[in-house]
Short mmCIF file of C-alpha atoms in Angstrom, two decimals:
data_model
loop_
_atom_site.label_atom_id
_atom_site.label_comp_id
_atom_site.label_asym_id
_atom_site.label_seq_id
_atom_site.Cartn_x
_atom_site.Cartn_y
_atom_site.Cartn_z
CA MET A 1 100.65 -30.11 -23.67
CA ILE A 2 98.04 -32.77 -23.06
CA LYS A 3 96.26 -33.60 -26.30
CA LYS A 4 92.53 -34.38 -25.95
CA LEU A 5 91.81 -37.49 -28.06
CA SER A 6 88.10 -37.78 -28.71
CA ALA A 7 86.58 -41.10 -29.73
CA CYS A 8 82.83 -40.46 -29.90
CA THR A 9 79.64 -42.05 -31.26
CA SER A 10 76.88 -40.13 -33.02
CA ILE A 11 73.26 -40.58 -34.02
CA LEU A 12 70.99 -38.42 -36.26
CA ILE A 13 67.27 -38.99 -36.71
CA GLY A 14 64.98 -37.31 -39.35
CA LYS A 15 61.57 -35.95 -38.37
CA ALA A 16 59.60 -38.54 -40.33
CA ALA A 17 61.63 -41.31 -38.75
CA SER A 18 60.80 -40.20 -35.19
CA ILE A 19 57.68 -41.16 -33.26
CA ASP A 20 56.68 -37.55 -32.52
CA GLY A 21 57.98 -35.67 -35.60
CA THR A 22 61.00 -34.28 -33.81
CA ILE A 23 64.56 -34.11 -35.22
CA MET A 24 67.30 -35.53 -33.09
CA ILE A 25 71.09 -35.32 -33.16
CA GLY A 26 73.11 -36.86 -30.38
CA ARG A 27 76.68 -37.83 -29.46
CA ASN A 28 78.81 -39.26 -26.73
CA GLU A 29 81.83 -37.11 -25.91
CA ASP A 30 84.52 -39.61 -25.10
CA ALA A 31 88.00 -38.67 -24.02
CA LYS A 32 88.97 -39.29 -20.36
CA ALA A 33 87.37 -41.20 -17.49
CA ALA A 34 87.85 -38.33 -15.03
CA TRP A 35 87.75 -35.03 -16.87
CA PRO A 36 84.84 -32.81 -15.75
CA LYS A 37 82.46 -30.99 -18.03
CA ARG A 38 80.27 -28.02 -17.28
CA PHE A 39 76.96 -26.83 -18.75
CA VAL A 40 76.42 -23.15 -19.42
CA VAL A 41 74.19 -20.65 -21.21
CA HIS A 42 76.10 -17.93 -23.07
CA PRO A 43 73.92 -14.77 -23.34
CA ARG A 44 73.60 -12.84 -26.57
CA GLY A 45 76.74 -10.70 -27.28
CA SER A 46 79.02 -12.74 -24.93
CA VAL A 47 81.41 -13.97 -27.67
CA GLY A 48 84.09 -11.41 -28.42
CA ARG A 49 85.01 -9.98 -31.80
CA ARG A 50 88.30 -11.88 -31.89
CA PHE A 51 88.93 -15.51 -31.10
CA THR A 52 92.31 -17.09 -30.34
CA SER A 53 92.52 -20.80 -30.02
CA LYS A 54 94.60 -22.15 -27.10
CA ASP A 55 94.79 -25.44 -28.93
CA THR A 56 96.30 -24.37 -32.26
CA GLY A 57 96.95 -20.63 -31.97
CA LEU A 58 94.48 -19.82 -34.76
CA VAL A 59 93.21 -16.20 -34.57
CA LEU A 60 89.77 -15.45 -36.06
CA ASP A 61 87.88 -12.23 -36.43
CA LEU A 62 84.24 -12.97 -35.60
CA PRO A 63 80.94 -11.25 -36.60
CA LYS A 64 79.82 -8.32 -34.50
CA ASP A 65 76.70 -9.94 -33.06
CA SER A 66 76.73 -13.31 -31.31
CA PHE A 67 73.56 -15.21 -30.42
CA LYS A 68 72.63 -16.82 -27.10
CA TYR A 69 73.53 -20.57 -26.95
CA THR A 70 73.94 -23.46 -24.61
CA ALA A 71 77.25 -25.32 -24.40
CA THR A 72 79.26 -27.90 -22.48
CA PRO A 73 82.80 -26.60 -22.09
CA GLU A 74 85.73 -28.29 -20.36
CA TRP A 75 86.37 -27.57 -16.71
CA THR A 76 89.58 -25.79 -17.72
CA ASP A 77 90.30 -23.79 -20.90
CA ARG A 78 94.02 -24.44 -20.59
CA TYR A 79 93.95 -26.72 -23.68
CA GLY A 80 91.02 -25.02 -25.36
CA LEU A 81 87.23 -24.59 -24.82
CA PHE A 82 85.76 -27.82 -26.24
CA GLU A 83 82.21 -26.51 -25.96
CA GLU A 84 81.05 -29.59 -27.89
CA ALA A 85 77.29 -29.12 -28.21
CA GLY A 86 74.46 -26.65 -27.89
CA ILE A 87 71.30 -24.95 -29.24
CA ASN A 88 71.31 -21.25 -30.07
CA GLU A 89 68.47 -18.70 -29.78
CA TYR A 90 67.44 -19.28 -33.42
CA HIS A 91 67.04 -22.97 -32.56
CA VAL A 92 70.03 -24.21 -34.46
CA ALA A 93 71.67 -27.25 -32.87
CA MET A 94 75.34 -28.23 -33.30
CA SER A 95 77.47 -31.08 -31.98
CA ALA A 96 81.23 -31.16 -32.62
CA THR A 97 82.93 -33.51 -33.20
CA GLU A 98 82.92 -37.14 -34.27
CA SER A 99 86.64 -37.87 -34.69
CA ALA A 100 87.63 -39.82 -37.76
CA TYR A 101 90.62 -40.57 -40.02
CA THR A 102 91.78 -39.69 -43.51
CA ASN A 103 93.89 -42.07 -45.61
CA GLU A 104 97.53 -41.39 -46.46
CA ARG A 105 96.89 -40.90 -50.20
CA VAL A 106 94.70 -37.89 -49.59
CA LEU A 107 96.86 -36.44 -46.79
CA GLY A 108 99.89 -36.54 -49.06
CA PHE A 109 98.25 -33.89 -51.26
CA ASP A 110 96.30 -31.96 -48.60
CA PRO A 111 98.01 -32.42 -45.20
CA LEU A 112 96.31 -31.54 -41.94
CA VAL A 113 97.02 -27.95 -40.81
CA GLU A 114 98.81 -27.59 -37.48
CA ASN A 115 97.41 -24.16 -36.70
CA GLY A 116 93.96 -24.73 -38.22
CA LEU A 117 90.40 -24.87 -36.87
CA ASN A 118 90.01 -27.92 -34.66
CA GLU A 119 87.27 -29.49 -32.52
CA GLU A 120 87.97 -27.32 -29.47
CA ALA A 121 86.88 -24.11 -31.27
CA MET A 122 84.20 -25.26 -33.74
CA VAL A 123 81.07 -24.72 -31.65
CA THR A 124 82.38 -21.42 -30.31
CA VAL A 125 83.06 -19.87 -33.69
CA VAL A 126 80.08 -21.31 -35.60
CA LEU A 127 76.97 -21.85 -33.40
CA PRO A 128 76.59 -18.28 -32.07
CA PHE A 129 76.57 -16.86 -35.62
CA VAL A 130 74.11 -18.96 -37.68
CA LYS A 131 70.35 -19.01 -38.11
CA SER A 132 69.87 -22.44 -39.79
CA ALA A 133 71.49 -25.82 -39.87
CA LYS A 134 72.45 -25.31 -43.52
CA GLU A 135 74.04 -21.96 -42.69
CA GLY A 136 76.04 -23.70 -39.99
CA VAL A 137 77.36 -26.21 -42.48
CA LYS A 138 78.40 -23.50 -44.87
CA ARG A 139 80.08 -21.34 -42.19
CA LEU A 140 82.10 -24.27 -40.88
CA GLY A 141 83.00 -25.39 -44.39
CA ASN A 142 84.13 -21.94 -45.43
CA LEU A 143 86.29 -21.60 -42.31
CA ILE A 144 87.99 -24.95 -42.88
CA ALA A 145 88.47 -24.22 -46.59
CA LYS A 146 90.16 -20.94 -45.67
CA TYR A 147 92.14 -21.77 -42.50
CA GLY A 148 92.43 -25.55 -42.71
CA THR A 149 91.98 -28.08 -39.90
CA GLY A 150 94.38 -30.29 -37.99
CA GLU A 151 91.89 -33.13 -37.53
CA THR A 152 89.50 -35.27 -39.53
CA ASN A 153 86.04 -34.74 -38.02
CA GLY A 154 82.30 -35.22 -38.38
CA VAL A 155 79.97 -32.48 -37.15
CA LEU A 156 76.18 -32.67 -36.53
CA PHE A 157 73.79 -29.86 -37.31
CA ALA A 158 70.02 -29.56 -36.94
CA ASP A 159 67.24 -26.95 -36.80
CA ASP A 160 63.45 -27.19 -36.69
CA ASP A 161 63.34 -28.41 -40.30
CA GLU A 162 66.29 -30.68 -41.05
CA ALA A 163 69.45 -32.41 -39.90
CA TRP A 164 72.86 -32.37 -41.61
CA TYR A 165 76.09 -34.36 -41.15
CA PHE A 166 79.32 -32.58 -42.08
CA GLU A 167 82.70 -34.30 -42.61
CA SER A 168 86.12 -32.82 -43.17
CA GLY A 169 88.29 -35.15 -45.15
CA ALA A 170 91.74 -33.56 -45.19
CA GLY A 171 93.40 -30.26 -44.36
CA HIS A 172 90.83 -28.15 -46.33
CA TYR A 173 88.26 -30.36 -48.10
CA TRP A 174 84.83 -31.24 -46.79
CA VAL A 175 81.32 -32.51 -47.68
CA ALA A 176 77.96 -32.54 -45.96
CA GLN A 177 74.77 -34.54 -46.42
CA ARG A 178 71.23 -33.85 -45.31
CA ILE A 179 69.69 -36.71 -43.40
CA PRO A 180 66.51 -37.72 -45.16
CA ASP A 181 63.41 -37.03 -43.08
CA ASP A 182 62.49 -40.70 -43.02
CA ALA A 183 65.94 -42.02 -42.11
CA TYR A 184 68.57 -42.14 -39.42
CA ALA A 185 72.36 -42.49 -39.31
CA VAL A 186 74.82 -43.75 -36.66
CA VAL A 187 78.54 -43.00 -36.87
CA GLY A 188 81.57 -44.27 -34.94
CA ASN A 189 84.94 -42.67 -35.55
CA GLN A 190 85.06 -43.33 -39.28
CA LEU A 191 84.28 -41.19 -42.33
CA ALA A 192 80.66 -42.19 -43.16
CA ILE A 193 79.23 -40.19 -46.03
CA GLU A 194 79.06 -42.20 -49.23
CA GLU A 195 78.00 -41.13 -52.80
CA ILE A 196 77.87 -37.39 -53.39
CA ASP A 197 75.29 -36.00 -55.83
CA PHE A 198 76.84 -32.73 -56.94
CA ASP A 199 73.66 -31.67 -58.69
CA ASP A 200 71.53 -31.96 -55.56
CA GLN A 201 72.25 -28.79 -53.56
CA ALA A 202 69.26 -29.42 -51.32
CA ASN A 203 70.79 -32.55 -49.90
CA PHE A 204 74.59 -32.19 -50.49
CA LEU A 205 77.07 -29.38 -49.80
CA TYR A 206 80.83 -29.52 -50.40
CA HIS A 207 84.06 -27.71 -50.89
CA PRO A 208 83.74 -25.97 -54.32
CA GLN A 209 87.00 -27.52 -55.62
CA ILE A 210 86.74 -30.99 -54.19
CA ARG A 211 86.04 -32.71 -57.56
CA GLU A 212 89.07 -30.98 -59.18
CA PHE A 213 91.27 -31.91 -56.20
CA VAL A 214 90.32 -35.63 -56.43
CA ALA A 215 90.64 -35.74 -60.23
CA ASP A 216 93.96 -33.81 -60.41
CA HIS A 217 95.59 -36.21 -57.90
CA HIS A 218 93.91 -39.41 -59.15
CA LEU A 219 92.38 -40.21 -55.74
CA ASN A 220 89.14 -41.90 -56.79
CA PRO A 221 89.56 -45.69 -56.91
CA ALA A 222 86.16 -46.19 -58.53
CA THR A 223 85.55 -45.99 -62.31
CA SER A 224 82.44 -43.87 -61.80
CA GLY A 225 80.70 -41.88 -59.05
CA PHE A 226 82.16 -40.00 -56.10
CA ASN A 227 82.08 -42.05 -52.87
CA PHE A 228 83.56 -39.75 -50.22
CA ARG A 229 84.11 -42.52 -47.72
CA GLN A 230 86.10 -44.63 -50.24
CA ILE A 231 88.10 -41.66 -51.57
CA PHE A 232 88.99 -40.01 -48.27
CA GLY A 233 88.40 -42.55 -45.52
CA THR A 234 90.21 -45.59 -44.13
CA GLN A 235 89.38 -49.29 -44.10
CA THR A 236 91.87 -50.77 -41.63
CA ARG A 237 91.78 -53.58 -39.12
CA SER A 238 91.49 -50.93 -36.45
CA ASP A 239 88.33 -49.65 -38.06
CA ALA A 240 86.85 -53.15 -38.07
CA ILE A 241 87.23 -53.64 -34.29
CA TYR A 242 86.93 -50.07 -33.10
CA SER A 243 84.49 -48.27 -35.37
CA THR A 244 82.21 -50.45 -37.45
CA PRO A 245 80.84 -52.63 -34.62
CA ARG A 246 79.16 -49.56 -33.10
CA VAL A 247 77.46 -48.76 -36.44
CA TRP A 248 76.46 -52.45 -36.78
CA TYR A 249 74.78 -52.41 -33.34
CA GLY A 250 72.80 -49.28 -34.20
CA HIS A 251 71.48 -51.02 -37.27
CA GLN A 252 70.59 -54.12 -35.26
CA MET A 253 68.63 -51.96 -32.81
CA PHE A 254 66.63 -49.98 -35.39
CA SER A 255 66.68 -51.95 -38.69
CA PRO A 256 67.19 -55.62 -37.65
CA LYS A 257 65.58 -57.12 -40.75
CA ALA A 258 67.47 -54.94 -43.21
CA ALA A 259 70.64 -55.51 -41.26
CA ALA A 260 70.27 -59.23 -40.79
CA LEU A 261 73.28 -60.05 -43.00
CA GLU A 262 75.56 -57.33 -41.60
CA THR A 263 78.57 -58.25 -39.48
CA PRO A 264 80.28 -56.21 -36.78
CA GLU A 265 83.46 -55.94 -38.82
CA SER A 266 81.93 -55.07 -42.19
CA GLN A 267 83.62 -52.18 -43.95
CA ALA A 268 80.61 -51.47 -46.16
CA LEU A 269 77.86 -50.59 -43.68
CA PRO A 270 75.42 -48.02 -45.11
CA PHE A 271 75.46 -44.45 -43.84
CA ILE A 272 71.76 -43.72 -44.33
CA MET A 273 69.25 -46.26 -42.92
CA LYS A 274 65.48 -46.51 -42.69
CA PRO A 275 64.24 -47.54 -39.25
CA GLU A 276 61.76 -50.40 -39.10
CA ARG A 277 59.74 -48.57 -36.46
CA LYS A 278 59.36 -44.96 -35.37
CA LEU A 279 62.19 -43.84 -33.05
CA SER A 280 61.68 -41.96 -29.77
CA ILE A 281 63.95 -39.74 -27.67
CA PHE A 282 64.55 -42.82 -25.50
CA ASP A 283 65.79 -44.80 -28.53
CA ALA A 284 68.39 -42.13 -29.18
CA GLN A 285 69.42 -42.11 -25.52
CA ASP A 286 69.43 -45.96 -25.36
CA TYR A 287 71.76 -46.15 -28.34
CA LEU A 288 74.25 -43.77 -26.78
CA ALA A 289 74.04 -45.72 -23.52
CA SER A 290 74.43 -49.13 -25.19
CA HIS A 291 77.21 -51.71 -24.92
CA TYR A 292 76.11 -54.53 -27.22
CA GLN A 293 73.43 -55.86 -24.92
CA GLY A 294 72.05 -59.20 -25.98
CA THR A 295 75.18 -60.16 -27.91
CA PRO A 296 78.38 -62.03 -26.96
CA TYR A 297 80.22 -58.73 -27.19
CA ASP A 298 78.61 -57.13 -24.12
CA PRO A 299 81.53 -56.45 -21.73
CA ILE A 300 79.24 -56.85 -18.66
CA GLY A 301 76.94 -59.48 -20.18
CA ALA A 302 76.76 -63.25 -19.62
CA LEU A 303 76.65 -64.61 -23.22
CA GLY A 304 80.18 -64.33 -24.50
CA THR A 305 83.67 -65.61 -23.67
CA GLU A 306 86.12 -63.16 -22.06
CA GLU A 307 87.71 -62.63 -25.45
CA GLU A 308 84.34 -61.87 -27.10
CA LYS A 309 83.32 -59.48 -24.31
CA HIS A 310 86.35 -57.33 -24.99
CA ARG A 311 86.72 -57.75 -28.72
CA TYR A 312 85.02 -54.52 -29.73
CA ARG A 313 84.90 -51.01 -28.33
CA PRO A 314 81.43 -50.41 -26.80
CA ILE A 315 79.34 -47.30 -27.41
CA SER A 316 78.97 -46.30 -23.78
CA LEU A 317 82.18 -46.56 -21.80
CA ALA A 318 84.00 -45.18 -18.77
CA LYS A 319 85.71 -42.39 -20.82
CA THR A 320 82.43 -40.72 -21.73
CA GLN A 321 82.54 -37.16 -20.26
CA GLU A 322 78.99 -36.26 -21.27
CA SER A 323 76.32 -37.43 -23.62
CA HIS A 324 73.69 -35.29 -25.30
CA VAL A 325 70.66 -35.47 -27.55
CA LEU A 326 69.52 -32.21 -29.11
CA GLN A 327 65.82 -32.59 -29.85
CA MET A 328 64.42 -30.10 -32.34
CA ASN A 329 61.03 -29.35 -34.05
CA ARG A 330 59.21 -29.88 -30.77
CA PRO A 331 55.66 -28.55 -29.87
CA GLU A 332 55.48 -24.85 -29.09
CA GLY A 333 59.07 -24.51 -30.41
CA ASN A 334 60.17 -25.97 -27.08
CA ASP A 335 63.37 -27.65 -28.22
CA ILE A 336 65.48 -29.54 -25.63
CA HIS A 337 69.18 -30.06 -24.94
CA TRP A 338 69.11 -33.45 -23.19
CA LEU A 339 72.32 -33.81 -21.14
CA ALA A 340 73.75 -36.81 -19.30
CA MET A 341 76.89 -36.02 -17.37
CA GLY A 342 79.47 -38.77 -17.17
CA VAL A 343 78.84 -42.32 -18.52
CA ALA A 344 75.50 -42.34 -20.34
CA ASN A 345 74.75 -45.96 -19.34
CA GLN A 346 75.03 -44.98 -15.64
CA SER A 347 73.65 -41.46 -15.76
CA THR A 348 70.36 -39.78 -16.63
CA PHE A 349 69.55 -37.52 -19.59
CA VAL A 350 68.24 -34.32 -18.02
CA PRO A 351 66.02 -32.07 -20.24
CA PHE A 352 67.21 -28.42 -20.46
CA PHE A 353 64.90 -26.37 -22.63
CA ALA A 354 66.67 -24.45 -25.37
CA ASP A 355 65.25 -21.09 -24.35
CA ILE A 356 66.54 -21.14 -20.77
CA THR A 357 68.73 -18.23 -19.61
CA GLU A 358 70.50 -19.96 -16.66
CA VAL A 359 71.44 -23.41 -15.35
CA PRO A 360 71.76 -24.71 -11.76
CA ALA A 361 75.03 -23.77 -10.01
CA ALA A 362 76.09 -27.47 -9.76
CA TYR A 363 76.12 -27.74 -13.56
CA LYS A 364 78.45 -24.75 -13.88
CA ARG A 365 80.96 -26.28 -11.42
CA GLY A 366 83.32 -29.18 -11.77
CA LYS A 367 87.08 -29.43 -11.63
CA LEU A 368 89.96 -31.56 -10.52
CA PRO A 369 90.32 -32.87 -7.83
CA ALA A 370 86.79 -34.15 -7.52
CA GLN A 371 84.18 -32.08 -5.67
CA LEU A 372 80.73 -33.41 -4.78
CA ASN A 373 78.97 -30.06 -5.29
CA ALA A 374 79.40 -30.42 -9.07
CA ALA A 375 76.90 -32.24 -11.30
CA TYR A 376 79.59 -34.12 -13.21
CA TRP A 377 81.05 -35.55 -9.99
CA ILE A 378 77.67 -36.29 -8.48
CA PHE A 379 76.81 -38.56 -11.38
CA LYS A 380 80.32 -40.00 -11.50
CA HIS A 381 80.25 -40.75 -7.79
CA ALA A 382 77.15 -42.95 -8.14
CA SER A 383 78.66 -44.55 -11.25
CA VAL A 384 81.88 -45.51 -9.50
CA LEU A 385 80.04 -46.92 -6.53
CA VAL A 386 77.83 -49.04 -8.80
CA ASP A 387 80.91 -50.31 -10.61
CA SER A 388 82.39 -51.59 -7.36
CA HIS A 389 79.72 -54.33 -7.16
CA LEU A 390 78.13 -54.05 -10.56
CA HIS A 391 75.71 -56.98 -10.63
CA ASP A 392 74.48 -56.30 -7.09
CA PHE A 393 74.15 -52.56 -7.44
CA LEU A 394 73.13 -52.16 -11.10
CA PRO A 395 69.42 -52.93 -10.42
CA LEU A 396 69.34 -50.09 -7.87
CA LEU A 397 70.71 -47.66 -10.43
CA ARG A 398 68.26 -48.87 -13.10
CA ASP A 399 65.36 -48.18 -10.68
CA VAL A 400 66.52 -44.57 -10.26
CA GLN A 401 66.99 -44.15 -14.00
CA LYS A 402 63.55 -45.54 -14.79
CA GLU A 403 61.91 -43.25 -12.22
CA GLN A 404 63.69 -40.16 -13.56
CA ARG A 405 62.71 -41.02 -17.17
CA ILE A 406 59.09 -41.17 -16.16
CA LYS A 407 59.32 -37.88 -14.31
CA ALA A 408 61.13 -36.23 -17.20
CA THR A 409 58.39 -37.28 -19.57
CA GLU A 410 55.74 -35.94 -17.27
CA MET A 411 57.57 -32.63 -16.72
CA VAL A 412 58.21 -32.01 -20.43
CA GLU A 413 54.58 -32.77 -21.29
CA LYS A 414 53.21 -30.41 -18.61
CA THR A 415 55.66 -27.69 -19.72
CA ASP A 416 54.58 -27.98 -23.39
CA GLN A 417 50.92 -27.70 -22.35
CA ALA A 418 51.61 -24.69 -20.13
CA LEU A 419 53.51 -22.87 -22.87
CA ALA A 420 50.46 -22.83 -25.15
CA LEU A 421 48.68 -20.65 -22.57
CA LEU A 422 51.64 -18.65 -21.28
CA ASP A 423 52.37 -14.95 -21.98
CA PRO A 424 55.41 -15.00 -24.38
CA SER A 425 57.16 -12.46 -22.18
CA LYS A 426 57.27 -15.01 -19.35
CA ARG A 427 58.43 -17.92 -21.48
CA ALA A 428 62.19 -17.84 -20.77
CA ALA A 429 61.73 -17.47 -17.02
CA TYR A 430 59.21 -20.31 -16.85
CA LEU A 431 61.38 -22.66 -18.93
CA THR A 432 64.46 -21.80 -16.82
CA ARG A 433 62.51 -22.55 -13.65
CA GLN A 434 61.20 -25.86 -15.01
CA SER A 435 64.61 -27.03 -16.18
CA THR A 436 66.36 -25.92 -12.99
CA ASN A 437 63.92 -27.56 -10.62
CA PHE A 438 63.99 -30.88 -12.45
CA ALA A 439 67.80 -30.87 -12.80
CA ILE A 440 68.16 -30.30 -9.06
CA ASP A 441 65.67 -33.13 -8.30
CA VAL A 442 67.72 -35.51 -10.45
CA LEU A 443 70.93 -34.56 -8.66
CA ASN A 444 69.26 -35.16 -5.32
CA ALA A 445 68.09 -38.58 -6.52
CA TYR A 446 71.67 -39.52 -7.40
CA LYS A 447 73.03 -38.15 -4.12
CA GLN A 448 70.54 -40.39 -2.29
CA LEU A 449 71.55 -43.35 -4.44
CA SER A 450 75.17 -42.88 -3.53
CA LEU A 451 74.32 -42.74 0.21
CA ASP A 452 72.25 -45.94 -0.17
CA LEU A 453 75.13 -47.62 -1.93
CA ILE A 454 77.62 -46.64 0.73
CA VAL A 455 75.43 -48.14 3.42
CA LYS A 456 75.14 -51.37 1.47
CA MET A 457 78.89 -51.49 0.75
CA THR A 458 79.73 -51.62 4.44
CA ASP A 459 78.80 -55.28 4.45
CA TYR A 460 81.28 -56.02 1.66
CA SER A 461 84.35 -55.22 3.72
CA ALA A 462 87.10 -57.92 3.84
CA LEU A 463 87.31 -57.30 7.57
CA ASN A 464 83.82 -58.57 8.22
CA PHE A 465 83.48 -61.60 10.61
CA ASN A 466 80.49 -63.61 11.58
CA THR A 467 80.50 -63.06 15.35
CA ASP A 468 78.55 -65.41 17.68
CA GLU A 469 75.39 -63.50 18.59
CA ASN A 470 75.70 -64.81 22.18
CA LEU A 471 79.02 -63.03 22.72
#
């Protein structure tokens, strides 16, 4: 069996920290450079009463009624569904998972569970059954406490009021923290939640026996407090070059004064941060598409040595299958599942309204070998062509991306305005039409970009020869 190894990057933004009062949770799904994703809308009642995981064999009885939700499953369910992210009909958003690691001390007393609830099933067995972000946290926590998990993971939740970050820290134990409205958080493959306030149920949730577990096994290295990251997490050399630099760069982007003394390899970077300006949907997207621009560590930049350019793992990289930002608390309740297929830095975030009932056929396709009638491969095709002559072709890609951002902003604004006057019975059909038309237009723009790049590439052939024009 091929094991999917996820190595993602996440961002969460509170409503008072955003420029427009929206709540945003986003993540890059990183696993393989050529492993297609699809985008679907599951109608109400489409999830069966019994779920069997193809990844672990776990069998779960599910509630009778399942809600409509968007999702981005794998192209094949041979190894599991991996639906990864979506928004349900009650406007609850979920993104799973941010892979992390638990230290050996903890795992010695609560080992990972081979046939437990893992990433591949989490969205499928949680998102269709919850009506708030907090309810999602509790449902996932109860399932892990009962059945265990075979992985250490972070999971993002949001609704139209708040955002939560959930972390499992062993086979059965977990905590979750509400993101303060005026704050943001960025996470990169490392347990992130710090001090737990067990008396603050409005902002912290946790396994009911976690304090007893830690005390009974003498797991807390501190003389006071309960720092989840220190107790359950890792602080290895691998963390310093793989995980913390991505968190450091997020802090440099959004809180440069506060983060002035931080270093890329610091093992004590704060989880919760206050931005020094209001953050927009483009800020969230730009973070997920970033690669240490403006620093010596940019792998395609001009500032660093070859060693510096490849010292740290970038946020956006070739193994990104899809990237998403789930934007909640929007005008007219018009929440958006922003989706970039393939590498975020070389793709475009397409706005799909949460209340749509269908997606374009190209987004429901995608398999191996590659097929150019699938959205995933259309974006990847342009990306690979750009990579072939990066510094010559990247400006052409950036022009297309800029144009599509402008058009997306215009379309979303016009849609919001129209909703205020629209008959509620026509809402779903209108939003579906708006999302579909725009998504198709973006695909056509990338198809045209690929054709333009192919024409330009003909002059790069090694078989070219400067023939005398008089011959």
